[in-house]
Coordinates of C-alpha atoms and ligand atoms in Angstrom, one line a residue:
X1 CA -22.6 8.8 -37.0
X2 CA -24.1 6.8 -40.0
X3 CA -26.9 9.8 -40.6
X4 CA -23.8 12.1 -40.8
X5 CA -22.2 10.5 -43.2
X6 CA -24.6 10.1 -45.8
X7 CA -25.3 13.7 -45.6
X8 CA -21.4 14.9 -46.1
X9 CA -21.2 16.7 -49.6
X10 CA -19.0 14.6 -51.0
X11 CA -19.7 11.6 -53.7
X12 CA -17.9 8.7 -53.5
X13 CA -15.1 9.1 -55.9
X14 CA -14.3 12.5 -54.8
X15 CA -14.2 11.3 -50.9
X16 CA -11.7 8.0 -52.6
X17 CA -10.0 10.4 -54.4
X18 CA -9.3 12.8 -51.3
X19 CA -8.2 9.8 -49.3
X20 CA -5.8 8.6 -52.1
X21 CA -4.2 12.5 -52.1
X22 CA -4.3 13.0 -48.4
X23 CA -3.8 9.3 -47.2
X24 CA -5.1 8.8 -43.4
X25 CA -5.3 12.1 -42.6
X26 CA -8.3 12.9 -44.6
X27 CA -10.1 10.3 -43.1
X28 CA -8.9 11.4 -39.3
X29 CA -10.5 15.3 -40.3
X30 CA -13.7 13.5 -41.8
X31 CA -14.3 11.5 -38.4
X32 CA -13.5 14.4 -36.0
X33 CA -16.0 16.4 -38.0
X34 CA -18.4 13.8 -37.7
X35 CA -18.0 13.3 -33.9
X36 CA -18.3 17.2 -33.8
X37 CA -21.4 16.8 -35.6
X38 CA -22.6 14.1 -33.5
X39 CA -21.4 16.1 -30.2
X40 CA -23.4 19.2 -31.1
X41 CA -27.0 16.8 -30.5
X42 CA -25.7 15.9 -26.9
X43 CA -26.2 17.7 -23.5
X44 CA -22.8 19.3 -23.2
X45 CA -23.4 21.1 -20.2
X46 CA -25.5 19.5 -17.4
X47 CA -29.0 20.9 -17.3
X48 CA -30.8 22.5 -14.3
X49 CA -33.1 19.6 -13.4
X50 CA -36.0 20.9 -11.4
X51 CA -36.0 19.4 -7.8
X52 CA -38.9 17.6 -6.6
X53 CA -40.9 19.8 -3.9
X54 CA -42.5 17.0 -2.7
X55 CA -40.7 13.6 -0.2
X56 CA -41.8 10.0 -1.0
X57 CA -43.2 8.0 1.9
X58 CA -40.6 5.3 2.4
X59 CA -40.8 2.2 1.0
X60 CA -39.6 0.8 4.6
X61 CA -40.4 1.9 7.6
X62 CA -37.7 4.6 8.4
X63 CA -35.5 3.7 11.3
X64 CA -34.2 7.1 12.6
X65 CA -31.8 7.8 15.1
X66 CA -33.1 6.9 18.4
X67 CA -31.7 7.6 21.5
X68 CA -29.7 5.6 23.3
X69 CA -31.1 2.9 25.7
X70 CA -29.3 1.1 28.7
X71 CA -27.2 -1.3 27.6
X72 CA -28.4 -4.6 26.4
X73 CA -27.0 -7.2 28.8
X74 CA -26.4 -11.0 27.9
X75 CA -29.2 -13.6 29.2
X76 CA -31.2 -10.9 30.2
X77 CA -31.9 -9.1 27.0
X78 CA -30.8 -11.5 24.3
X79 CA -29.1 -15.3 24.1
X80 CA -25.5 -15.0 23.4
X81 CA -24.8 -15.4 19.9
X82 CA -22.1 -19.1 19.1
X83 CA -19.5 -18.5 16.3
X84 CA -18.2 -22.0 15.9
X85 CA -14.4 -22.1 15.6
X86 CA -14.1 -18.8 17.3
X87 CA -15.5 -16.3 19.8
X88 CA -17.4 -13.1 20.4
X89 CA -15.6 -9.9 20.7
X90 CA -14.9 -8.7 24.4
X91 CA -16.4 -5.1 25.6
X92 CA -16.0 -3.0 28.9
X93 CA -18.9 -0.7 30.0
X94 CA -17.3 3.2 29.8
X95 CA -19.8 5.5 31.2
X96 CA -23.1 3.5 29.4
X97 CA -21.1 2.8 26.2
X98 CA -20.4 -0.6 25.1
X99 CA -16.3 0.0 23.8
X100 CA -14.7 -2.9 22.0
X101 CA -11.4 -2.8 20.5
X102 CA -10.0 -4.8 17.0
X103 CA -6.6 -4.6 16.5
X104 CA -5.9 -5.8 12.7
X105 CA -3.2 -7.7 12.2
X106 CA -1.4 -10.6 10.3
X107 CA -2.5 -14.1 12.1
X108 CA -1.2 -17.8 11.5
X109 CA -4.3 -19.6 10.9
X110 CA -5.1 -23.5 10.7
X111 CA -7.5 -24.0 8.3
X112 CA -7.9 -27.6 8.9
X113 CA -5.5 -30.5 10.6
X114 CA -2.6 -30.2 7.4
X115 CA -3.1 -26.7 6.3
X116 CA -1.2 -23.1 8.0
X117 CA -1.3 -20.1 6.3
X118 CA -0.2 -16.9 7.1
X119 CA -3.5 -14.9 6.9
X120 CA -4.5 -11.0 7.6
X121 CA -7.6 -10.9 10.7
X122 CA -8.2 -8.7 14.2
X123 CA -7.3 -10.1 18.0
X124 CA -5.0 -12.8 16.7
X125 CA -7.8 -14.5 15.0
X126 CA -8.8 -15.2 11.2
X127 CA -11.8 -14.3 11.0
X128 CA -12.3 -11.2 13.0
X129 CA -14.4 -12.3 16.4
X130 CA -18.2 -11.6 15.9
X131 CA -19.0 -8.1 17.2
X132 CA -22.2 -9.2 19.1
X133 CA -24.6 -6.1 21.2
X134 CA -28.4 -5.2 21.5
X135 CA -30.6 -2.4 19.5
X136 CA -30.2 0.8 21.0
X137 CA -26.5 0.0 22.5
X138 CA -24.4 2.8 22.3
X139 CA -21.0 1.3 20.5
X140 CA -17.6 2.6 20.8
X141 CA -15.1 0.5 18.5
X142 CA -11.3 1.5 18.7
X143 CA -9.6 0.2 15.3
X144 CA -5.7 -0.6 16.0
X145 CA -4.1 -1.3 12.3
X146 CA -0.9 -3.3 12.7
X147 CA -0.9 -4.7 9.3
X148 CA 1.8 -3.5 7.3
X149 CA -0.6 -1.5 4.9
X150 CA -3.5 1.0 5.6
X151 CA -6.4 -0.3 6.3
X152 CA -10.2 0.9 7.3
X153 CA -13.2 -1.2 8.6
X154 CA -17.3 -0.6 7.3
X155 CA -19.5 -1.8 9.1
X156 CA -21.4 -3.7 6.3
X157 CA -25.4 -3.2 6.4
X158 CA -24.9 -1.2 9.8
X159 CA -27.0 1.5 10.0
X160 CA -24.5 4.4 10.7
X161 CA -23.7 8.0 10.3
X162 CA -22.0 8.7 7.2
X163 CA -18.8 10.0 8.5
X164 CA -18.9 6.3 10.6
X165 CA -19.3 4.0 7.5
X166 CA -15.6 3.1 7.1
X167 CA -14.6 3.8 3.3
X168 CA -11.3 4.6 3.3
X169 CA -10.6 7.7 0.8
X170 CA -14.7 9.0 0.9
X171 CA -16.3 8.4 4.4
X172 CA -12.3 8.7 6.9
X173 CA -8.8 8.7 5.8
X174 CA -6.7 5.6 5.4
X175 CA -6.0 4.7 9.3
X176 CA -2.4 3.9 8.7
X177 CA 0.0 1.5 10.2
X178 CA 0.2 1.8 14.1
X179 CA -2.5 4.2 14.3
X180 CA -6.0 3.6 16.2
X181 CA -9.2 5.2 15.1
X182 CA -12.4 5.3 16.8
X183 CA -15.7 4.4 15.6
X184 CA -19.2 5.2 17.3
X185 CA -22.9 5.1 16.9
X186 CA -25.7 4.2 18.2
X187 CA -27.4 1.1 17.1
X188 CA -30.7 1.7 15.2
X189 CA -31.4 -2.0 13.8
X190 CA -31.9 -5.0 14.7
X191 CA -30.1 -8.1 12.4
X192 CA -27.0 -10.0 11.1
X193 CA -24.8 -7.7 9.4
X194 CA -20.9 -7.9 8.9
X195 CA -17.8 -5.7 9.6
X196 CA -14.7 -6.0 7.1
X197 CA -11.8 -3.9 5.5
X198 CA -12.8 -1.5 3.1
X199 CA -9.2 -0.1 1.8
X200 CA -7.4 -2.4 -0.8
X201 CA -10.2 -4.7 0.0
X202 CA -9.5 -7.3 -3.4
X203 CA -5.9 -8.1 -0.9
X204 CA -7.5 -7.6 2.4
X205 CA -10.6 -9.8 2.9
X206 CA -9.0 -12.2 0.7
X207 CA -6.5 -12.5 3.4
X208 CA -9.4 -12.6 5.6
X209 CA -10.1 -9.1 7.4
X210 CA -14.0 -9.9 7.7
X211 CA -16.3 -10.4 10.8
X212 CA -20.2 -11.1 11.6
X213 CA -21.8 -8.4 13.6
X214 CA -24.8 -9.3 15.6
X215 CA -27.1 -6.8 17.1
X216 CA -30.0 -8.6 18.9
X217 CA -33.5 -6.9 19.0
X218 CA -34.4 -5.3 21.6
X219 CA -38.0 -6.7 21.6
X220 CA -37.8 -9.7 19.6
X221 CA -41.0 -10.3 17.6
X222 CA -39.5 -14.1 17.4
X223 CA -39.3 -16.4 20.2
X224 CA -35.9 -16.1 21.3
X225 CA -33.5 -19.0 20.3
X226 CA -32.2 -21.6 22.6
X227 CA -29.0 -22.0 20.2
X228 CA -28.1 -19.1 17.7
X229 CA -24.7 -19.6 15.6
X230 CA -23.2 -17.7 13.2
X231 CA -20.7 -18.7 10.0
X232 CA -18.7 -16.6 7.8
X233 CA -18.5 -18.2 4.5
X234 CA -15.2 -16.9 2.6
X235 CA -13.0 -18.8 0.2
X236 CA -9.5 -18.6 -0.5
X237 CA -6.5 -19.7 -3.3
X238 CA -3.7 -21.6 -1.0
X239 CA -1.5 -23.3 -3.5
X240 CA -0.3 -26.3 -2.6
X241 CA 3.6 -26.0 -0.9
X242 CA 2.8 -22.0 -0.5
X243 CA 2.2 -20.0 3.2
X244 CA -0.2 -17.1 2.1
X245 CA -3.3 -17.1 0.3
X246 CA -3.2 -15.8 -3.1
X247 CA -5.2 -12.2 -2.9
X248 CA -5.0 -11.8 -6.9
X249 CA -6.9 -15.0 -7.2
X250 CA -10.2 -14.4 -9.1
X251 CA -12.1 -17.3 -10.1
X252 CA -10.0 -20.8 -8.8
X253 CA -10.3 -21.1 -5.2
X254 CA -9.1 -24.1 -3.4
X255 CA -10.2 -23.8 0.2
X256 CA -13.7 -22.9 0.9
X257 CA -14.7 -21.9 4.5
X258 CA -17.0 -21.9 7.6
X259 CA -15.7 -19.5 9.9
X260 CA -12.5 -20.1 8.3
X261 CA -12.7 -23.7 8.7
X262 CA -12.3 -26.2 6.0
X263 CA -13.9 -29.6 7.1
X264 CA -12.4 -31.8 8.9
X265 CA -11.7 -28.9 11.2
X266 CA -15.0 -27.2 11.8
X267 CA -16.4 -27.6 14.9
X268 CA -19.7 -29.2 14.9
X269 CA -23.4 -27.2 16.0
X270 CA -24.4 -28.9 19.2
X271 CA -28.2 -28.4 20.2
X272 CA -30.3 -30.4 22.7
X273 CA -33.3 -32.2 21.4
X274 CA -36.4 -29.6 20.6
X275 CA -34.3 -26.6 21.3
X276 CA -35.2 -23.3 19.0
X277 CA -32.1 -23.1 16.4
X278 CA -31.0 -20.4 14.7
X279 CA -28.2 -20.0 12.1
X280 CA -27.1 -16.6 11.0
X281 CA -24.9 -16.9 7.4
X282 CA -22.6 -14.7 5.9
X283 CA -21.0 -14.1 3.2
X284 CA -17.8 -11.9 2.7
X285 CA -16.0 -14.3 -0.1
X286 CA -14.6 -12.4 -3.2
X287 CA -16.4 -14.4 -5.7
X288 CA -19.0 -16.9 -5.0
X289 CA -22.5 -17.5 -3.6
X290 CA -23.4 -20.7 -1.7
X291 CA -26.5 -22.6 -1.3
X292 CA -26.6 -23.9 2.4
X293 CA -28.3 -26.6 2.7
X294 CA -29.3 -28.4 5.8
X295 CA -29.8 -31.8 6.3
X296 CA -32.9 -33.5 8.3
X297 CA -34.6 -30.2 8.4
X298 CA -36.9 -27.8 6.8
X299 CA -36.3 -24.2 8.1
X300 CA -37.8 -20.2 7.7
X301 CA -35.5 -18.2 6.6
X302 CA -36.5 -15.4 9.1
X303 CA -33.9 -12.5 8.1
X304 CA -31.8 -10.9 5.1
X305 CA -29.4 -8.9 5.6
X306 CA -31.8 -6.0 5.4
X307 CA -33.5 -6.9 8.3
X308 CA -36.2 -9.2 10.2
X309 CA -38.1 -10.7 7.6
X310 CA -42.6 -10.0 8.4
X311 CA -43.5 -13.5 9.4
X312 CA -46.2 -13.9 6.2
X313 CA -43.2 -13.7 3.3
X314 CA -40.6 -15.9 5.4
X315 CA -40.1 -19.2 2.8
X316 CA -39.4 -22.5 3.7
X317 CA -36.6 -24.0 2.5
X318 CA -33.8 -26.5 2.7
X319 CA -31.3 -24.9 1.5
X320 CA -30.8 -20.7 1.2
X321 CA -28.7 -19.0 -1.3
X322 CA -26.4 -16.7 0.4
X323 CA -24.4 -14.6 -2.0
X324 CA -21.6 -12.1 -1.4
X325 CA -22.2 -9.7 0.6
X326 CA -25.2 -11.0 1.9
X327 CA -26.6 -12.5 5.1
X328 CA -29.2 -15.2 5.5
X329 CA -30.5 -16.4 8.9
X330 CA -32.5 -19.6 9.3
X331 CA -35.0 -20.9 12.3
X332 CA -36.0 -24.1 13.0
X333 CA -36.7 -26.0 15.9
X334 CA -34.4 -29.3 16.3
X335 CA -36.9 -31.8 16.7
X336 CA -34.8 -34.8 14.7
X337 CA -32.1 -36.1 16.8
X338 CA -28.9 -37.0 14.8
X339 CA -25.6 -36.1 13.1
X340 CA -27.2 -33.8 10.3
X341 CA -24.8 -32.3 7.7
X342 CA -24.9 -28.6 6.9
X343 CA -22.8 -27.7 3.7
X344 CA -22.8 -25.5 0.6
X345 CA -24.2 -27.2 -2.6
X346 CA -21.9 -26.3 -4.7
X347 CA -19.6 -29.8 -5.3
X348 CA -16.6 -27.9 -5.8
X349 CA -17.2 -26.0 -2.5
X350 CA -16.9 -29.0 -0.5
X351 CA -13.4 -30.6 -1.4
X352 CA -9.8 -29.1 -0.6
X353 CA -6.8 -28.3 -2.6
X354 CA -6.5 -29.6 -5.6
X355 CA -9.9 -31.4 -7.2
X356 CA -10.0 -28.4 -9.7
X357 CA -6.8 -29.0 -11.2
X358 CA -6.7 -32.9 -11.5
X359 CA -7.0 -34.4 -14.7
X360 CA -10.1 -36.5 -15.9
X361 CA -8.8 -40.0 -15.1
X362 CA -12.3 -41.2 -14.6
X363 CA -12.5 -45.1 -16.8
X364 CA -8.6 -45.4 -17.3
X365 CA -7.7 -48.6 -16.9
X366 CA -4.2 -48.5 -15.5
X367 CA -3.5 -52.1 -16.3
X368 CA 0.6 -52.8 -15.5
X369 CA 1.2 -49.6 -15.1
X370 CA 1.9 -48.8 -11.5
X371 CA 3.9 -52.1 -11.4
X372 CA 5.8 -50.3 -14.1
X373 CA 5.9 -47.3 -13.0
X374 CA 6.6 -48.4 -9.1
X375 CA 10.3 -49.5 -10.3
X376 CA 11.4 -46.3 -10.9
X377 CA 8.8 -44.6 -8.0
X378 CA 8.2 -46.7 -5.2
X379 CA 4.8 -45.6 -4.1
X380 CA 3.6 -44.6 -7.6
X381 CA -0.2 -45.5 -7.6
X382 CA -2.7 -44.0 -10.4
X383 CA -5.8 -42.4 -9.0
X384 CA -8.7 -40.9 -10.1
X385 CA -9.7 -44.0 -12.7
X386 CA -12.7 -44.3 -10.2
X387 CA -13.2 -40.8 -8.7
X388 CA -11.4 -38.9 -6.1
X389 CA -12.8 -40.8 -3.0
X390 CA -9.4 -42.8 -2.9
X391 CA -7.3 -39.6 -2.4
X392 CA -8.0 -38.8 0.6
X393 CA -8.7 -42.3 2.1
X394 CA -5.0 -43.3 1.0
X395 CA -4.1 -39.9 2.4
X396 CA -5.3 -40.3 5.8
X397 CA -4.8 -43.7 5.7
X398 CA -1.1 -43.0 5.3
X399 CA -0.7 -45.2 2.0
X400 CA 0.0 -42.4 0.1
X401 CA 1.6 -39.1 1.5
X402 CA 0.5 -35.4 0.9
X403 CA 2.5 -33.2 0.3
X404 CA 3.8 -30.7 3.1
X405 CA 1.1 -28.3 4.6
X406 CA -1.5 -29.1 2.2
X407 CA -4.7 -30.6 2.4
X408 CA -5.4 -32.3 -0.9
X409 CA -9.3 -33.8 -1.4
X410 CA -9.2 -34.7 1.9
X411 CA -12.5 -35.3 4.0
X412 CA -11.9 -36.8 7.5
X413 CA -13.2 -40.0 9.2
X414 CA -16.8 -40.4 10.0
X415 CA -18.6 -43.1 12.4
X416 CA -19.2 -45.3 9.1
X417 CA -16.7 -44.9 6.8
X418 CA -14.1 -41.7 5.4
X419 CA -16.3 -38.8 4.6
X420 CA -15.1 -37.7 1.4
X421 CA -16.0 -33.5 1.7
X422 CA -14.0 -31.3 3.2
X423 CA -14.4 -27.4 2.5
X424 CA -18.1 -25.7 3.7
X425 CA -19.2 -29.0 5.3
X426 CA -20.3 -29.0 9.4
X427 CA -22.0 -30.9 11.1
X428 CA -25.5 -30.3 13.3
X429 CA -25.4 -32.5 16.2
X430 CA -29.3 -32.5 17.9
X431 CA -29.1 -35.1 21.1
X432 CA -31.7 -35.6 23.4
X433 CA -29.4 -35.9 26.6
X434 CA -26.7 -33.5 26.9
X435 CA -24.5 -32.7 29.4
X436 CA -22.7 -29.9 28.0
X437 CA -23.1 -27.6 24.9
X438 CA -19.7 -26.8 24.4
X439 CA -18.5 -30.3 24.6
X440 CA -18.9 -32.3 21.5
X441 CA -21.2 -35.5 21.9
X442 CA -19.1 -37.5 19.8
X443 CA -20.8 -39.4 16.5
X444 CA -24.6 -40.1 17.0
X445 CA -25.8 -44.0 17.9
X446 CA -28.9 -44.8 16.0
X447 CA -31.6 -46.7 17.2
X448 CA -31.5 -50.4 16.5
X449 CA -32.9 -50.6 12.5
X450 CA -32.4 -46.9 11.5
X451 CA -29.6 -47.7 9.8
X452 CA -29.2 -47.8 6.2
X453 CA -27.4 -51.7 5.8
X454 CA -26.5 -54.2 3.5
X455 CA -29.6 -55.8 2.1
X456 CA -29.3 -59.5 2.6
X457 CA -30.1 -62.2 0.2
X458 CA -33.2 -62.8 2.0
X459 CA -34.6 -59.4 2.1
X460 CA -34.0 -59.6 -2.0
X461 CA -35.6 -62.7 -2.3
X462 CA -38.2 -61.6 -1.0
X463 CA -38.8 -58.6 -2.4
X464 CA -37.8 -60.2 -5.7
X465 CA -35.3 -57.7 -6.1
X466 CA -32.4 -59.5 -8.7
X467 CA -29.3 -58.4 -8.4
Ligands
CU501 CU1 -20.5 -22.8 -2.2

């Protein structure tokens, strides 16, 4: 543009003098002529380029269509996978085919003891139920929509056949209200992968039509897991006194989830002391990535959502990064009995309504305040001067009341004291007697000493520790 300019044939005064005489519409001919100019040096028609005789070796190793094997049984074949706070999708053997059947539709959901919301999920459940089956399965999955919009599901990092990968508008049309569709392949992978809406899918997986899909190998190159569980991280904008999560919500969520669980309502990991543990995570949020991290433990992070991970690059870590759209999976062996907390890192991640929009009270001194205050509100109290611990202890203590189906900061109670997260907090509990893994063992008993305490005046003295 600039190059063009200085090469029009026109000095200065002329071009102001043309401008004065012809007002803006000089000035419009002068710019289209040099955006002609300009247009002239680019490709205005697409070129023939050559195509490459030759094919690339691929960069992985190519997993092609295989045929179908017998069907992968539970116990024998693989350990079922655990989806805390919900269950594994039900199948029927048809003729060698594994057939499963989702039915979307609009769910109540608890989030936590407080909290209802009317949500969107499949077989009366928020999140979908984890589609679980073995490398080489033949699947057959029936899709009944009976949401009140269209919808479609993709199977997210499934290996399928084009037509099969669920966009609504490129790959199937829109399956419509009432309508069923069927799906089926044949599966060529091994890993943690996901399954969600893929039509309107800002509204619809913020309501929360997501799901984990598991497929197990069919010759694990790992030893195979004693305990294998699997979250769905998601967050969601419930305002406070509303029933629906807010779908146009982009960057201020309020509830933040574990298998659509806000603690104090996710169910706790039970394992039996030394037992293999893996923990498949995934992530189908709208807008933010969490870094897991696991208490008491080091683990390998053994798979991406790409696949197994060779045993040489597997890192070691604490705590794994898993962003949207992504899945981590973990493996450890639980070799540290106790109540070990699993949570994303993120300190905003791990509270309930509200926290984001309180003000910064932290140092006010309230001085007569409340007293004052109190005489017009009974039950006025300032909070915050000292952090938001209080809120939820005088919430669940019943000093102060919340408002109806809300769950403002709160935590829940712990063995010791109130914990004060809530949102993507769980618990690990590793005992070494167990009588049942689906029963909770209640809050771990230390040994004698293991405790952190109050140091006595003793102890200080003698470690000439003034305080
Ligand atoms: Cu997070």
């Amino acid at each position: 543009m600039k190059k063009k300019i200085a090469t029009l044939p026109i000095d200065r005064r002329t071009f102001l003098a043309g401008v004065a005489a012809l007002g803006s519409g000089a000035v419009l001919s002068r710019n289209l002529h040099a955006a002609e100019e300009v247009h002239r040096h680019e490709p205005d028609r697409p070129h023939d380029t050559p195509v490459a005789a030759h094919r690339h070796k691929p960069l992985l190793e190519r997993i092609d269509p295989k045929p179908t094997l017998p069907p992968g049984e539970p116990g024998k074949d693989y350990t079922p996978v655990v989806t805390p706070n919900n269950v594994s999708l039900p199948w029927k053997m048809v003729d060698g085919v594994k057939v499963y059947h989702l039915v979307a539709e609009e769910v109540e959901h608890q989030f936590a003891p407080g909290l209802k919301a009317k949500c969107w999920g499949y077989n009366g459940r928020v999140h979908g139920p984890t589609i679980e089956a073995v490398e080489g399965d033949r699947v057959r999955i029936y899709v009944t929509n009976q949401l009140p919009a269209g919808t479609s599901v993709h199977w997210h990092g499934v290996l399928v056949p084009n037509g099969m990968d669920g966009i609504a508008g490129l790959n199937q049309r829109i399956i419509r209200p009432g309508e069923t569709f069927r799906y089926e392949f044949t599966l060529r992978q091994h890993g943690t992968h996901m399954y969600h809406s893929h039509h309107d899918e800002m509204t619809q997986m913020a309501l929360g039509t997501v799901g984990p899909f598991v497929i197990h190998p069919r010759r694990p190159q790992e030893e195979r897991p004693d305990r294998d569980f699997v979250f769905m991280l998601h967050e969601w904008r419930i305002d406070v006194g509303t029933a629906r999560p807010n779908p146009n919500e982009m960057l201020d969520f309020n509830i933040f989830t574990f298998n659509a669980k806000a603690f104090p309502g996710t169910a706790p990991m039970v394992a039996r002391l030394g037992d293999r543990v893996r923990i498949r995570l995934v992530n189908l949020g709208a807008m933010n990535h969490h870094p897991i991290h696991l208490h008491g433990y080091r683990f390998r992070v053994t798979e991406t959502d790409g696949g197994q991970i060779p045993e040489s690059a597997q890192q070691v870590e604490s705590s794994v990064l898993v962003a949207v759209g992504q899945s981590r999976t973990i493996d450890f062996v639980a070799d540290e009995p106790g109540d070990w907390a699993m949570h994303c890192h993120m300190t905003h991640h791990v509270m309930n309504q509200m926290g984001d929009k309180f003000p910064n009270m932290i140092g006010v001194k309230p001085g007569e305040l409340d007293a004052r205050v109190q005489s017009l509100l009974p039950g006025y109290m300032t909070m915050g001067n000292d952090g938001m611990a209080e809120h939820g202890i005088h919430i669940e203590s019943g000093h102060t009341r919340a408002p109806p189906n809300s769950i403002p900061m709160r935590g829940g109670p712990g063995p010791f004291d109130y914990i004060t997260m809530g949102g993507l907090l769980t618990v690990l509990k590793v005992r070494e007697n167990l009588e049942s893994y689906d029963r909770d063992p209640g809050w771990y008993r230390h040994p004698e000493g293991t405790v952190a305490s109050l140091a006595s005046r003793e102890e200080l003295r003698h470690d000439g520790v003034r305080v």
